[in-house]
Short mmCIF file of C-alpha atoms and ligand atoms in Angstrom, two decimals:
data_model
loop_
_atom_site.label_atom_id
_atom_site.label_comp_id
_atom_site.label_asym_id
_atom_site.label_seq_id
_atom_site.Cartn_x
_atom_site.Cartn_y
_atom_site.Cartn_z
CA MET A 1 66.17 -128.78 74.96
CA ARG A 2 67.18 -132.41 75.14
CA ILE A 3 67.67 -134.08 71.83
CA ASN A 4 65.64 -136.81 71.12
CA GLY A 5 63.46 -138.98 68.49
CA SER A 6 61.69 -135.62 67.56
CA THR A 7 64.40 -133.71 66.98
CA VAL A 8 65.29 -132.14 64.29
CA LEU A 9 68.59 -131.23 61.77
CA VAL A 10 69.55 -128.94 59.99
CA GLY A 11 73.16 -127.74 59.69
CA VAL A 12 76.05 -126.14 57.78
CA ILE A 13 78.18 -127.40 54.28
CA GLY A 14 81.29 -126.09 53.66
CA ASN A 15 85.05 -127.39 53.51
CA PRO A 16 86.58 -126.08 55.91
CA VAL A 17 83.87 -125.78 58.20
CA LYS A 18 84.82 -126.49 61.41
CA HIS A 19 85.45 -123.02 62.26
CA SER A 20 82.32 -121.40 61.39
CA LEU A 21 80.25 -119.53 63.58
CA SER A 22 76.97 -120.61 62.53
CA PRO A 23 76.52 -123.60 64.76
CA ALA A 24 76.85 -121.64 67.72
CA ILE A 25 74.76 -118.84 66.22
CA LEU A 26 71.86 -121.36 64.70
CA ASN A 27 71.90 -123.46 68.25
CA ALA A 28 71.30 -120.18 70.26
CA ALA A 29 68.31 -119.18 68.32
CA PHE A 30 66.49 -123.02 68.37
CA ARG A 31 67.49 -122.26 72.92
CA GLU A 32 66.00 -119.47 72.97
CA ALA A 33 62.96 -120.59 70.84
CA GLU A 34 62.05 -123.46 72.94
CA MET A 35 62.56 -125.30 69.35
CA ASN A 36 63.45 -129.16 69.18
CA TRP A 37 65.70 -128.63 66.91
CA VAL A 38 69.75 -129.13 66.45
CA TYR A 39 72.48 -127.63 64.10
CA THR A 40 76.03 -129.04 62.95
CA ALA A 41 78.68 -128.81 60.22
CA PHE A 42 78.79 -131.20 57.61
CA GLU A 43 82.67 -130.99 56.48
CA THR A 44 82.11 -131.91 53.18
CA ARG A 45 84.32 -132.99 50.10
CA GLU A 46 83.55 -131.45 46.60
CA GLU A 47 83.91 -135.19 45.18
CA LYS A 48 80.75 -136.03 47.72
CA LEU A 49 78.78 -133.00 47.80
CA ALA A 50 75.80 -134.42 45.01
CA ASP A 51 75.67 -137.41 47.67
CA ALA A 52 75.60 -135.18 50.55
CA ILE A 53 72.74 -133.22 48.84
CA GLU A 54 70.82 -136.73 47.90
CA GLY A 55 71.10 -137.72 51.94
CA ILE A 56 69.22 -134.34 53.12
CA ARG A 57 66.24 -135.68 50.78
CA ALA A 58 66.69 -139.35 52.37
CA LEU A 59 67.67 -138.58 56.17
CA GLY A 60 64.67 -135.92 55.84
CA ILE A 61 67.59 -133.12 56.94
CA ALA A 62 65.36 -130.04 57.18
CA GLY A 63 67.73 -127.41 55.80
CA LEU A 64 71.02 -126.67 55.42
CA SER A 65 73.50 -123.42 55.26
CA VAL A 66 75.71 -123.46 52.78
CA THR A 67 79.28 -121.99 52.46
CA MET A 68 83.07 -122.29 50.61
CA PRO A 69 83.97 -124.09 48.32
CA HIS A 70 80.08 -125.09 47.84
CA LYS A 71 78.15 -122.14 47.22
CA ALA A 72 77.83 -122.51 43.16
CA LYS A 73 78.29 -125.68 43.18
CA VAL A 74 75.02 -126.82 45.07
CA PHE A 75 73.24 -124.47 42.40
CA PRO A 76 72.27 -127.46 39.87
CA LEU A 77 71.56 -129.87 42.50
CA MET A 78 68.65 -128.09 43.92
CA ASP A 79 64.78 -128.29 42.03
CA GLU A 80 63.81 -124.71 42.58
CA ILE A 81 65.81 -121.96 43.08
CA SER A 82 64.90 -117.99 44.26
CA ASP A 83 65.26 -115.29 42.50
CA SER A 84 68.01 -113.72 43.94
CA ALA A 85 69.81 -117.26 44.08
CA GLN A 86 68.78 -117.15 40.24
CA MET A 87 70.81 -113.81 39.56
CA LEU A 88 73.74 -114.88 42.09
CA GLY A 89 74.48 -118.17 40.60
CA VAL A 90 75.00 -118.62 44.79
CA VAL A 91 72.77 -120.54 46.84
CA ASN A 92 73.65 -120.03 50.84
CA CYS A 93 70.72 -121.65 51.95
CA ILE A 94 68.65 -125.02 50.98
CA VAL A 95 65.12 -125.89 52.26
CA ASN A 96 63.86 -128.98 51.84
CA ASP A 97 59.97 -129.65 52.46
CA GLY A 98 60.42 -133.15 52.51
CA LYS A 99 59.44 -133.36 48.65
CA LYS A 100 62.12 -130.54 46.94
CA LEU A 101 65.09 -128.63 47.82
CA LYS A 102 65.00 -125.17 47.41
CA GLY A 103 67.85 -122.71 47.30
CA TYR A 104 68.10 -119.42 48.15
CA ASN A 105 71.02 -116.24 49.05
CA THR A 106 70.20 -114.41 52.20
CA ASP A 107 73.31 -112.57 51.84
CA GLY A 108 72.19 -109.16 50.64
CA ASP A 109 69.14 -109.10 51.83
CA GLY A 110 70.48 -109.97 55.49
CA PHE A 111 72.59 -107.27 55.13
CA LEU A 112 69.97 -104.70 54.05
CA ASP A 113 68.04 -105.89 57.56
CA ALA A 114 71.47 -105.07 59.47
CA VAL A 115 72.16 -101.60 58.12
CA ALA A 116 68.42 -101.45 59.24
CA HIS A 117 69.02 -102.39 62.69
CA ASP A 118 71.95 -100.58 62.95
CA SER A 119 71.70 -97.20 61.88
CA GLY A 120 67.79 -96.93 60.67
CA LEU A 121 68.85 -95.73 57.02
CA ASN A 122 66.16 -95.37 54.57
CA MET A 123 67.54 -96.63 51.57
CA VAL A 124 65.20 -95.25 49.04
CA GLY A 125 67.38 -93.04 46.85
CA LYS A 126 70.84 -93.00 49.05
CA LYS A 127 74.38 -93.14 47.23
CA VAL A 128 76.01 -96.47 47.63
CA LEU A 129 79.84 -96.45 47.52
CA ILE A 130 80.69 -100.40 47.30
CA ILE A 131 84.44 -101.43 47.76
CA GLY A 132 84.77 -104.98 46.26
CA SER A 133 83.11 -107.49 43.60
CA GLY A 134 83.07 -110.34 45.35
CA GLY A 135 80.40 -112.81 46.41
CA SER A 136 79.48 -110.67 49.61
CA ALA A 137 79.33 -107.53 47.12
CA ARG A 138 77.61 -109.19 44.22
CA SER A 139 74.86 -109.99 47.19
CA ILE A 140 74.51 -106.80 48.41
CA ILE A 141 74.70 -104.54 44.92
CA TYR A 142 71.76 -106.92 44.29
CA SER A 143 69.64 -106.39 47.23
CA LEU A 144 70.71 -102.79 47.09
CA SER A 145 68.82 -102.49 43.46
CA LYS A 146 65.82 -104.19 44.72
CA ALA A 147 65.74 -101.97 48.22
CA GLY A 148 65.59 -98.50 45.87
CA VAL A 149 68.58 -96.72 46.19
CA GLY A 150 68.98 -93.24 44.08
CA GLU A 151 73.46 -95.15 42.95
CA ILE A 152 75.21 -97.98 43.60
CA ALA A 153 78.72 -96.81 43.24
CA VAL A 154 81.39 -99.58 42.72
CA ILE A 155 85.35 -100.00 43.32
CA ASN A 156 87.16 -102.63 42.97
CA ARG A 157 90.76 -104.45 42.63
CA THR A 158 90.18 -106.19 38.75
CA LYS A 159 87.64 -103.69 37.19
CA LYS A 160 86.23 -106.93 35.14
CA LYS A 161 84.90 -108.33 38.23
CA ALA A 162 83.38 -104.92 39.02
CA LEU A 163 81.90 -104.83 35.73
CA ASP A 164 80.04 -107.54 35.78
CA ALA A 165 79.13 -106.64 39.43
CA ILE A 166 77.31 -103.95 38.13
CA GLU A 167 75.25 -106.07 35.47
CA LEU A 168 73.46 -107.15 38.81
CA ALA A 169 72.24 -103.95 39.87
CA GLY A 170 71.22 -102.98 35.63
CA PRO A 171 71.68 -98.23 35.31
CA VAL A 172 71.79 -97.74 39.02
CA ALA A 173 75.32 -98.97 39.12
CA ARG A 174 78.33 -97.77 37.90
CA TYR A 175 82.27 -98.31 38.17
CA VAL A 176 84.06 -95.31 39.82
CA GLU A 177 87.58 -94.74 38.06
CA GLU A 178 90.19 -94.16 39.92
CA ASP A 179 90.10 -90.00 39.53
CA LYS A 180 86.69 -90.12 40.09
CA ILE A 181 86.74 -91.82 43.65
CA SER A 182 87.47 -88.79 45.91
CA GLU A 183 84.06 -87.53 45.11
CA VAL A 184 82.33 -90.01 44.70
CA ALA A 185 83.60 -90.91 48.41
CA ALA A 186 82.31 -87.71 50.04
CA GLU A 187 78.67 -88.01 48.56
CA ALA A 188 78.14 -91.57 49.62
CA ASP A 189 75.31 -91.79 52.55
CA LEU A 190 76.68 -95.18 52.83
CA VAL A 191 80.18 -96.80 51.79
CA VAL A 192 81.02 -100.64 51.91
CA ASN A 193 83.79 -102.35 52.96
CA ALA A 194 83.50 -105.63 51.20
CA THR A 195 86.91 -106.98 50.92
CA PRO A 196 88.87 -109.03 53.82
CA ILE A 197 91.30 -105.77 53.85
CA GLY A 198 91.56 -105.36 57.90
CA MET A 199 90.39 -108.98 58.55
CA SER A 200 92.76 -110.72 61.47
CA ASP A 201 94.30 -113.05 58.83
CA ALA A 202 93.79 -112.11 55.63
CA GLY A 203 97.60 -111.85 55.03
CA THR A 204 96.44 -108.60 53.11
CA THR A 205 99.33 -105.85 52.52
CA THR A 206 97.05 -102.81 52.80
CA LYS A 207 96.09 -101.62 55.52
CA PHE A 208 92.60 -99.37 54.30
CA PRO A 209 90.31 -101.29 51.85
CA ILE A 210 89.70 -97.02 50.82
CA GLU A 211 91.72 -94.01 52.45
CA PRO A 212 89.48 -92.80 55.33
CA ASN A 213 90.25 -89.84 54.55
CA LEU A 214 87.81 -89.20 52.02
CA PHE A 215 84.81 -89.52 54.48
CA SER A 216 83.72 -87.48 57.02
CA GLU A 217 80.89 -86.47 59.69
CA GLY A 218 77.90 -88.06 58.99
CA GLN A 219 77.96 -90.46 56.42
CA LEU A 220 77.96 -94.25 56.95
CA ALA A 221 80.05 -97.17 56.57
CA VAL A 222 80.14 -101.36 56.86
CA ASP A 223 82.52 -103.08 57.23
CA LEU A 224 81.62 -106.64 56.61
CA ILE A 225 84.42 -107.97 58.51
CA TYR A 226 83.29 -109.09 61.77
CA HIS A 227 86.69 -110.60 63.13
CA PRO A 228 87.98 -108.51 64.46
CA LEU A 229 84.87 -107.29 65.25
CA SER A 230 86.34 -103.47 64.68
CA THR A 231 89.01 -103.27 61.80
CA PRO A 232 91.69 -100.60 61.47
CA TRP A 233 89.50 -98.72 58.82
CA MET A 234 87.00 -98.67 61.05
CA GLU A 235 88.69 -97.17 63.87
CA ALA A 236 90.16 -94.64 61.39
CA LEU A 237 86.54 -93.41 60.61
CA LYS A 238 85.30 -93.87 63.47
CA ASN A 239 88.38 -90.80 64.65
CA ARG A 240 86.68 -88.94 61.46
CA LYS A 241 83.32 -88.96 63.38
CA VAL A 242 81.67 -91.32 60.78
CA GLU A 243 78.89 -93.46 61.98
CA VAL A 244 80.53 -97.56 61.09
CA TYR A 245 79.73 -100.70 62.05
CA GLY A 246 81.26 -103.78 61.86
CA GLY A 247 79.46 -107.29 59.96
CA LEU A 248 78.20 -109.32 62.96
CA SER A 249 74.82 -107.67 62.30
CA MET A 250 75.03 -108.98 58.98
CA LEU A 251 76.19 -112.49 59.89
CA ILE A 252 73.33 -112.77 62.38
CA PHE A 253 70.69 -111.38 60.06
CA GLN A 254 71.64 -113.84 57.24
CA ALA A 255 71.10 -116.19 59.98
CA ALA A 256 67.85 -115.24 61.16
CA LYS A 257 66.74 -114.80 57.56
CA ALA A 258 67.75 -119.06 57.21
CA PHE A 259 66.44 -119.47 60.41
CA LYS A 260 62.95 -118.04 59.25
CA LEU A 261 62.69 -120.16 56.24
CA TRP A 262 63.44 -123.14 57.70
CA THR A 263 61.26 -122.53 60.83
CA GLY A 264 58.74 -120.03 59.57
CA GLN A 265 59.24 -118.02 62.70
CA GLU A 266 60.89 -114.86 63.38
CA ALA A 267 64.37 -115.63 64.40
CA PRO A 268 65.56 -114.16 68.52
CA VAL A 269 68.48 -112.24 66.91
CA ASP A 270 69.98 -110.80 70.62
CA ALA A 271 70.12 -114.46 71.65
CA MET A 272 71.73 -114.94 68.71
CA ARG A 273 74.36 -112.02 68.80
CA LYS A 274 75.16 -112.58 72.00
CA ALA A 275 76.27 -116.51 71.22
CA ALA A 276 78.25 -115.34 68.13
CA LEU A 277 79.79 -112.10 70.50
CA TYR A 278 80.95 -115.36 73.30
CA GLU A 279 82.43 -117.55 70.49
CA ILE A 280 84.53 -114.14 68.82
CA LYS A 281 85.93 -112.85 72.04
CA LYS A 282 86.96 -116.76 72.42
CA ILE A 283 89.01 -116.69 69.36
CA THR A 284 90.58 -113.41 70.10
CA GLN A 285 91.62 -114.61 73.32
N1 NAP B 1 79.61 -110.17 57.72
C1 NAP B 1 78.73 -111.12 57.16
O1 NAP B 1 78.06 -111.88 56.98
C2 NAP B 1 80.06 -111.58 55.63
C3 NAP B 1 79.42 -112.33 54.51
C4 NAP B 1 79.91 -112.49 53.84
C5 NAP B 1 81.28 -112.07 53.92
N2 NAP B 1 81.98 -111.20 54.47
C6 NAP B 1 83.14 -110.72 54.72
O2 NAP B 1 83.35 -109.68 53.46
C7 NAP B 1 84.65 -109.46 52.59
C8 NAP B 1 84.58 -110.36 51.62
O3 NAP B 1 84.18 -111.55 51.54
P1 NAP B 1 83.48 -112.17 49.81
O4 NAP B 1 82.86 -113.77 50.13
O5 NAP B 1 83.12 -111.22 49.63
O6 NAP B 1 84.72 -112.31 49.28
P2 NAP B 1 85.53 -112.74 47.54
O7 NAP B 1 84.44 -113.49 46.75
O8 NAP B 1 86.60 -113.99 47.83
O9 NAP B 1 85.86 -111.08 47.49
C9 NAP B 1 87.00 -110.51 47.68
C10 NAP B 1 86.64 -109.36 47.22
O10 NAP B 1 87.97 -108.61 47.75
C11 NAP B 1 88.80 -108.15 47.06
N3 NAP B 1 90.21 -108.08 47.35
C12 NAP B 1 91.26 -109.20 48.29
N4 NAP B 1 92.27 -108.45 49.03
C13 NAP B 1 92.15 -107.53 48.02
C14 NAP B 1 93.48 -106.81 48.41
N5 NAP B 1 94.82 -107.31 48.69
N6 NAP B 1 93.61 -105.48 47.97
C15 NAP B 1 91.83 -104.97 47.28
N7 NAP B 1 90.98 -105.78 46.83
C16 NAP B 1 91.18 -107.13 47.45
C17 NAP B 1 88.52 -109.46 45.93
O11 NAP B 1 88.90 -108.33 44.66
P3 NAP B 1 89.57 -108.88 43.16
O12 NAP B 1 88.05 -109.21 42.40
O13 NAP B 1 90.37 -108.33 42.25
O14 NAP B 1 89.73 -109.97 43.25
C18 NAP B 1 87.18 -109.08 45.76
O15 NAP B 1 86.59 -107.69 45.07
C19 NAP B 1 85.43 -111.08 53.74
O16 NAP B 1 85.89 -109.96 54.55
C20 NAP B 1 84.37 -111.76 54.30
O17 NAP B 1 84.61 -112.50 55.64
C21 NAP B 1 81.49 -110.92 55.69
#
């Protein structure tokens, strides 16, 4: 589409944000859907955040994705908040309907859509093991609790953060003590790495978020990392015939949720995935 006087503007706000894959992914979606919309990146310092959010209203920007370090800071600047953003205290998507700004959190539901797309797993009654208790783990734990899973077991380097995270889910979630890890891992239908261990530039010293030899054929694993597309943990699990997926689908499906919130239309996820893969391969070269 040609940019003209009717072009609708959306974007991502964060700092730093120039590395974000979202402009490539969302602009591919608008092209595919033949919509006269453009998505760009707004690198915004924290002290300018409130001004930037007022700017959305003044300029009629239709919506924003929100990334680090602003996800919690934009919360009090919204007129309305969705249930999941309210529970998590974190907004990653803003919709401007022309009168008010509403804050959403699309990460956890994007994860559920990604798992359904990649593996077809029906979450109801399933046992899920989560490694990590940061922002992504918290949103996934909350969405899993709404999806009717049987159990959410959580492991984290800092126990206190895990205990905080499981409160989002109520009695279905529990913290796993060190001596119970192998038992819980062996019984998990789905295991999720929500730590940066295995990320290209994470600088972590350990190789695996959890020992791969605790898992076996027939189990399902998701590593939220999407760069690299396959991590050492994923490779080790593949060798054990575990069905394993990377974080690319979650990235796509949470962006698809934002697309739907802004435009009211279903997102063209295949075109979005193709654009993301192209960008990741360019970074890797
Ligand atoms: N695919 C997607 O769309 C998507 C979306 C969001 C995030 N992610 C990925 O998910 C991962 C986590 O992101 P996040 O936003 O949740 O990060 P975060 O809020 O910083 O949380 C990081 C988590 O990893 C743990 N951790 C960090 N370094 C560790 C280490 N060396 N050993 C053991 N545990 C360690 C932290 O433990 P402590 O509590 O002890 O600090 C914490 O639980 C990242 O790789 C990120 O790229 C992917």
